Amino acid sequence: MDKKNEVKHKDTNVVEEEKKQYIICRIGDEQHGLDISFVDNIVRMQKITRVPKVQYYYIGIINLRGEVVPVMSIRRKMGLGEDEVTNKSRIVILKMEEVGYVGILVDEVKEVIALGESEINRNVKAKKQDNVFISGIGKHDDNLISIFDISAIIDDPKA
C-alpha cells in the first residue's frame, strides 16, 4: 500500500494526493512559492546592518532574538535589479540544516496554499540562469506560481 489514500466512489476510484504547503511571495510582478517546511519566521522590514566584502546579493545582517541572520536579496541573486522596499516588504527567515538561518527579502507575503505534485509542472524549461532557482511551476486557481528550489538559492558555488 502506498502513501496515497484511496476513496471509493460509485464507479470510479479517486486517489487523494498528498499536498505540500507553500508560502506565496511576490517579487516584482511574479508570484513565487517557498516550501513552508523551510520557513522559520516572517518578519517586517527592520534595520539591516551592511557587511563589507560579501557577495553582492547579500544586503547585510539582522539581529533576530539574539541570533545574527544574514539577509539576501532574491532580486539581486536572480538578476532582477535592486529591491524596492515598501511597507509590504518582508524578510522570510529560512532554516537550513547546513547553513542555519538565512533571511530573504521579498516584496510581499501573500498567503499559504497547498499544492499536490500533480499541480506542479517539474519540466520547466527556462533560461539557463533562471532554472537554477526554480524547481517547478505550480497552478493555484488561475495563477501560475514559480516554486523556488531553496537549496539552489541558498547554496553559493562561488563561496
PDB file of N, CA and C in Angstrom, residues 97-149:
ATOM      1  N   GLU A  97      19.467  23.209   7.339  1.00  0.00           N
ATOM      2  CA  GLU A  97      20.309  22.356   8.178  1.00  0.00           C
ATOM      3  C   GLU A  97      21.784  22.669   8.018  1.00  0.00           C
ATOM      4  N   GLU A  98      22.229  22.856   6.772  1.00  0.00           N
ATOM      5  CA  GLU A  98      23.659  23.039   6.506  1.00  0.00           C
ATOM      6  C   GLU A  98      24.180  24.401   6.936  1.00  0.00           C
ATOM      7  N   VAL A  99      23.369  25.446   6.765  1.00  0.00           N
ATOM      8  CA  VAL A  99      23.867  26.808   6.977  1.00  0.00           C
ATOM      9  C   VAL A  99      23.193  27.575   8.113  1.00  0.00           C
ATOM     10  N   GLY A 100      22.185  27.024   8.731  1.00  0.00           N
ATOM     11  CA  GLY A 100      21.469  27.725   9.800  1.00  0.00           C
ATOM     12  C   GLY A 100      20.407  28.653   9.242  1.00  0.00           C
ATOM     13  N   TYR A 101      20.258  29.822   9.852  1.00  0.00           N
ATOM     14  CA  TYR A 101      19.226  30.775   9.438  1.00  0.00           C
ATOM     15  C   TYR A 101      19.732  31.681   8.314  1.00  0.00           C
ATOM     16  N   VAL A 102      18.852  31.939   7.346  1.00  0.00           N
ATOM     17  CA  VAL A 102      19.128  32.891   6.276  1.00  0.00           C
ATOM     18  C   VAL A 102      17.823  33.631   6.007  1.00  0.00           C
ATOM     19  N   GLY A 103      17.901  34.965   5.914  1.00  0.00           N
ATOM     20  CA  GLY A 103      16.726  35.755   5.582  1.00  0.00           C
ATOM     21  C   GLY A 103      16.726  36.098   4.105  1.00  0.00           C
ATOM     22  N   ILE A 104      15.555  36.060   3.483  1.00  0.00           N
ATOM     23  CA  ILE A 104      15.446  36.514   2.093  1.00  0.00           C
ATOM     24  C   ILE A 104      14.404  37.630   2.044  1.00  0.00           C
ATOM     25  N   LEU A 105      14.748  38.681   1.330  1.00  0.00           N
ATOM     26  CA  LEU A 105      13.874  39.843   1.210  1.00  0.00           C
ATOM     27  C   LEU A 105      12.897  39.626   0.061  1.00  0.00           C
ATOM     28  N   VAL A 106      11.594  39.767   0.352  1.00  0.00           N
ATOM     29  CA  VAL A 106      10.563  39.648  -0.675  1.00  0.00           C
ATOM     30  C   VAL A 106       9.702  40.906  -0.648  1.00  0.00           C
ATOM     31  N   ASP A 107       9.040  41.191  -1.773  1.00  0.00           N
ATOM     32  CA  ASP A 107       8.216  42.388  -1.876  1.00  0.00           C
ATOM     33  C   ASP A 107       6.949  42.303  -1.026  1.00  0.00           C
ATOM     34  N   GLU A 108       6.404  41.078  -0.906  1.00  0.00           N
ATOM     35  CA  GLU A 108       5.160  40.903  -0.151  1.00  0.00           C
ATOM     36  C   GLU A 108       4.958  39.417   0.107  1.00  0.00           C
ATOM     37  N   VAL A 109       4.401  39.096   1.268  1.00  0.00           N
ATOM     38  CA  VAL A 109       3.969  37.729   1.559  1.00  0.00           C
ATOM     39  C   VAL A 109       2.461  37.739   1.415  1.00  0.00           C
ATOM     40  N   LYS A 110       1.934  36.866   0.553  1.00  0.00           N
ATOM     41  CA  LYS A 110       0.517  36.918   0.223  1.00  0.00           C
ATOM     42  C   LYS A 110      -0.329  35.924   1.013  1.00  0.00           C
ATOM     43  N   GLU A 111      -0.005  34.630   0.912  1.00  0.00           N
ATOM     44  CA  GLU A 111      -0.860  33.616   1.523  1.00  0.00           C
ATOM     45  C   GLU A 111      -0.121  32.290   1.606  1.00  0.00           C
ATOM     46  N   VAL A 112      -0.762  31.317   2.236  1.00  0.00           N
ATOM     47  CA  VAL A 112      -0.254  29.950   2.273  1.00  0.00           C
ATOM     48  C   VAL A 112      -1.225  29.092   1.476  1.00  0.00           C
ATOM     49  N   ILE A 113      -0.677  28.290   0.569  1.00  0.00           N
ATOM     50  CA  ILE A 113      -1.520  27.399  -0.221  1.00  0.00           C
ATOM     51  C   ILE A 113      -0.971  25.975  -0.140  1.00  0.00           C
ATOM     52  N   ALA A 114      -1.801  25.023  -0.513  1.00  0.00           N
ATOM     53  CA  ALA A 114      -1.378  23.625  -0.565  1.00  0.00           C
ATOM     54  C   ALA A 114      -1.437  23.172  -2.020  1.00  0.00           C
ATOM     55  N   LEU A 115      -0.350  22.562  -2.478  1.00  0.00           N
ATOM     56  CA  LEU A 115      -0.286  22.047  -3.852  1.00  0.00           C
ATOM     57  C   LEU A 115       0.138  20.588  -3.811  1.00  0.00           C
ATOM     58  N   GLY A 116      -0.512  19.777  -4.632  1.00  0.00           N
ATOM     59  CA  GLY A 116      -0.096  18.397  -4.814  1.00  0.00           C
ATOM     60  C   GLY A 116       0.909  18.324  -5.951  1.00  0.00           C
ATOM     61  N   GLU A 117       1.610  17.226  -6.024  1.00  0.00           N
ATOM     62  CA  GLU A 117       2.628  17.057  -7.067  1.00  0.00           C
ATOM     63  C   GLU A 117       2.010  17.145  -8.467  1.00  0.00           C
ATOM     64  N   SER A 118       0.745  16.738  -8.629  1.00  0.00           N
ATOM     65  CA  SER A 118       0.094  16.803  -9.948  1.00  0.00           C
ATOM     66  C   SER A 118      -0.215  18.245 -10.363  1.00  0.00           C
ATOM     67  N   GLU A 119      -0.177  19.180  -9.406  1.00  0.00           N
ATOM     68  CA  GLU A 119      -0.449  20.584  -9.706  1.00  0.00           C
ATOM     69  C   GLU A 119       0.832  21.364  -9.980  1.00  0.00           C
ATOM     70  N   ILE A 120       1.977  20.671  -9.983  1.00  0.00           N
ATOM     71  CA  ILE A 120       3.265  21.316 -10.222  1.00  0.00           C
ATOM     72  C   ILE A 120       3.921  20.698 -11.437  1.00  0.00           C
ATOM     73  N   ASN A 121       4.264  21.542 -12.409  1.00  0.00           N
ATOM     74  CA  ASN A 121       4.974  21.094 -13.603  1.00  0.00           C
ATOM     75  C   ASN A 121       6.467  21.156 -13.305  1.00  0.00           C
ATOM     76  N   ARG A 122       7.114  20.006 -13.232  1.00  0.00           N
ATOM     77  CA  ARG A 122       8.547  19.948 -12.908  1.00  0.00           C
ATOM     78  C   ARG A 122       9.419  20.014 -14.162  1.00  0.00           C
ATOM     79  N   ASN A 123       8.818  19.966 -15.336  1.00  0.00           N
ATOM     80  CA  ASN A 123       9.572  20.018 -16.596  1.00  0.00           C
ATOM     81  C   ASN A 123       9.694  21.446 -17.090  1.00  0.00           C
ATOM     82  N   VAL A 124      10.285  22.288 -16.260  1.00  0.00           N
ATOM     83  CA  VAL A 124      10.395  23.708 -16.574  1.00  0.00           C
ATOM     84  C   VAL A 124      11.617  23.934 -17.454  1.00  0.00           C
ATOM     85  N   LYS A 125      11.382  24.522 -18.604  1.00  0.00           N
ATOM     86  CA  LYS A 125      12.485  24.886 -19.496  1.00  0.00           C
ATOM     87  C   LYS A 125      12.591  26.399 -19.468  1.00  0.00           C
ATOM     88  N   ALA A 126      13.557  26.884 -18.731  1.00  0.00           N
ATOM     89  CA  ALA A 126      13.729  28.334 -18.584  1.00  0.00           C
ATOM     90  C   ALA A 126      15.119  28.708 -19.044  1.00  0.00           C
ATOM     91  N   LYS A 127      15.393  29.984 -18.993  1.00  0.00           N
ATOM     92  CA  LYS A 127      16.736  30.447 -19.328  1.00  0.00           C
ATOM     93  C   LYS A 127      17.741  29.786 -18.409  1.00  0.00           C
ATOM     94  N   LYS A 128      18.934  29.624 -18.894  1.00  0.00           N
ATOM     95  CA  LYS A 128      19.955  28.913 -18.138  1.00  0.00           C
ATOM     96  C   LYS A 128      20.126  29.451 -16.722  1.00  0.00           C
ATOM     97  N   GLN A 129      20.162  30.771 -16.549  1.00  0.00           N
ATOM     98  CA  GLN A 129      20.379  31.312 -15.217  1.00  0.00           C
ATOM     99  C   GLN A 129      19.124  31.231 -14.353  1.00  0.00           C
ATOM    100  N   ASP A 130      17.930  31.135 -14.962  1.00  0.00           N
ATOM    101  CA  ASP A 130      16.699  31.110 -14.183  1.00  0.00           C
ATOM    102  C   ASP A 130      16.385  29.730 -13.619  1.00  0.00           C
ATOM    103  N   ASN A 131      16.601  28.680 -14.421  1.00  0.00           N
ATOM    104  CA  ASN A 131      16.147  27.373 -13.980  1.00  0.00           C
ATOM    105  C   ASN A 131      16.942  26.831 -12.807  1.00  0.00           C
ATOM    106  N   VAL A 132      18.016  27.475 -12.434  1.00  0.00           N
ATOM    107  CA  VAL A 132      18.780  27.069 -11.264  1.00  0.00           C
ATOM    108  C   VAL A 132      17.955  27.295  -9.999  1.00  0.00           C
ATOM    109  N   PHE A 133      17.133  28.327  -9.965  1.00  0.00           N
ATOM    110  CA  PHE A 133      16.426  28.712  -8.756  1.00  0.00           C
ATOM    111  C   PHE A 133      14.984  28.219  -8.688  1.00  0.00           C
ATOM    112  N   ILE A 134      14.432  27.739  -9.788  1.00  0.00           N
ATOM    113  CA  ILE A 134      13.032  27.321  -9.842  1.00  0.00           C
ATOM    114  C   ILE A 134      12.972  25.811 -10.050  1.00  0.00           C
ATOM    115  N   SER A 135      12.220  25.127  -9.180  1.00  0.00           N
ATOM    116  CA  SER A 135      12.114  23.670  -9.305  1.00  0.00           C
ATOM    117  C   SER A 135      10.848  23.241 -10.031  1.00  0.00           C
ATOM    118  N   GLY A 136       9.919  24.162 -10.243  1.00  0.00           N
ATOM    119  CA  GLY A 136       8.691  23.824 -10.948  1.00  0.00           C
ATOM    120  C   GLY A 136       7.751  25.012 -10.981  1.00  0.00           C
ATOM    121  N   ILE A 137       6.661  24.843 -11.739  1.00  0.00           N
ATOM    122  CA  ILE A 137       5.623  25.867 -11.829  1.00  0.00           C
ATOM    123  C   ILE A 137       4.322  25.249 -11.336  1.00  0.00           C
ATOM    124  N   GLY A 138       3.763  25.863 -10.284  1.00  0.00           N
ATOM    125  CA  GLY A 138       2.503  25.374  -9.735  1.00  0.00           C
ATOM    126  C   GLY A 138       1.340  26.203 -10.237  1.00  0.00           C
ATOM    127  N   LYS A 139       0.167  25.590 -10.236  1.00  0.00           N
ATOM    128  CA  LYS A 139      -1.027  26.311 -10.645  1.00  0.00           C
ATOM    129  C   LYS A 139      -2.012  26.300  -9.484  1.00  0.00           C
ATOM    130  N   HIS A 140      -2.420  27.502  -9.080  1.00  0.00           N
ATOM    131  CA  HIS A 140      -3.388  27.651  -7.992  1.00  0.00           C
ATOM    132  C   HIS A 140      -4.449  28.630  -8.456  1.00  0.00           C
ATOM    133  N   ASP A 141      -5.687  28.203  -8.482  1.00  0.00           N
ATOM    134  CA  ASP A 141      -6.779  28.967  -9.081  1.00  0.00           C
ATOM    135  C   ASP A 141      -6.360  29.284 -10.522  1.00  0.00           C
ATOM    136  N   ASP A 142      -6.291  30.550 -10.887  1.00  0.00           N
ATOM    137  CA  ASP A 142      -5.855  30.910 -12.244  1.00  0.00           C
ATOM    138  C   ASP A 142      -4.450  31.481 -12.246  1.00  0.00           C
ATOM    139  N   ASN A 143      -3.713  31.323 -11.160  1.00  0.00           N
ATOM    140  CA  ASN A 143      -2.385  31.904 -11.043  1.00  0.00           C
ATOM    141  C   ASN A 143      -1.284  30.859 -11.219  1.00  0.00           C
ATOM    142  N   LEU A 144      -0.227  31.262 -11.899  1.00  0.00           N
ATOM    143  CA  LEU A 144       0.962  30.418 -12.003  1.00  0.00           C
ATOM    144  C   LEU A 144       1.949  30.866 -10.931  1.00  0.00           C
ATOM    145  N   ILE A 145       2.548  29.897 -10.255  1.00  0.00           N
ATOM    146  CA  ILE A 145       3.447  30.179  -9.144  1.00  0.00           C
ATOM    147  C   ILE A 145       4.751  29.443  -9.375  1.00  0.00           C
ATOM    148  N   SER A 146       5.849  30.197  -9.438  1.00  0.00           N
ATOM    149  CA  SER A 146       7.172  29.587  -9.588  1.00  0.00           C
ATOM    150  C   SER A 146       7.603  29.060  -8.229  1.00  0.00           C
ATOM    151  N   ILE A 147       7.882  27.766  -8.164  1.00  0.00           N
ATOM    152  CA  ILE A 147       8.289  27.147  -6.906  1.00  0.00           C
ATOM    153  C   ILE A 147       9.805  27.260  -6.786  1.00  0.00           C
ATOM    154  N   PHE A 148      10.261  27.930  -5.727  1.00  0.00           N
ATOM    155  CA  PHE A 148      11.697  28.101  -5.518  1.00  0.00           C
ATOM    156  C   PHE A 148      12.352  26.789  -5.116  1.00  0.00           C
ATOM    157  N   ASP A 149      13.539  26.548  -5.657  1.00  0.00           N
ATOM    158  CA  ASP A 149      14.409  25.483  -5.182  1.00  0.00           C
ATOM    159  C   ASP A 149      15.282  26.141  -4.120  1.00  0.00           C
TER     160      ASP A 149
END
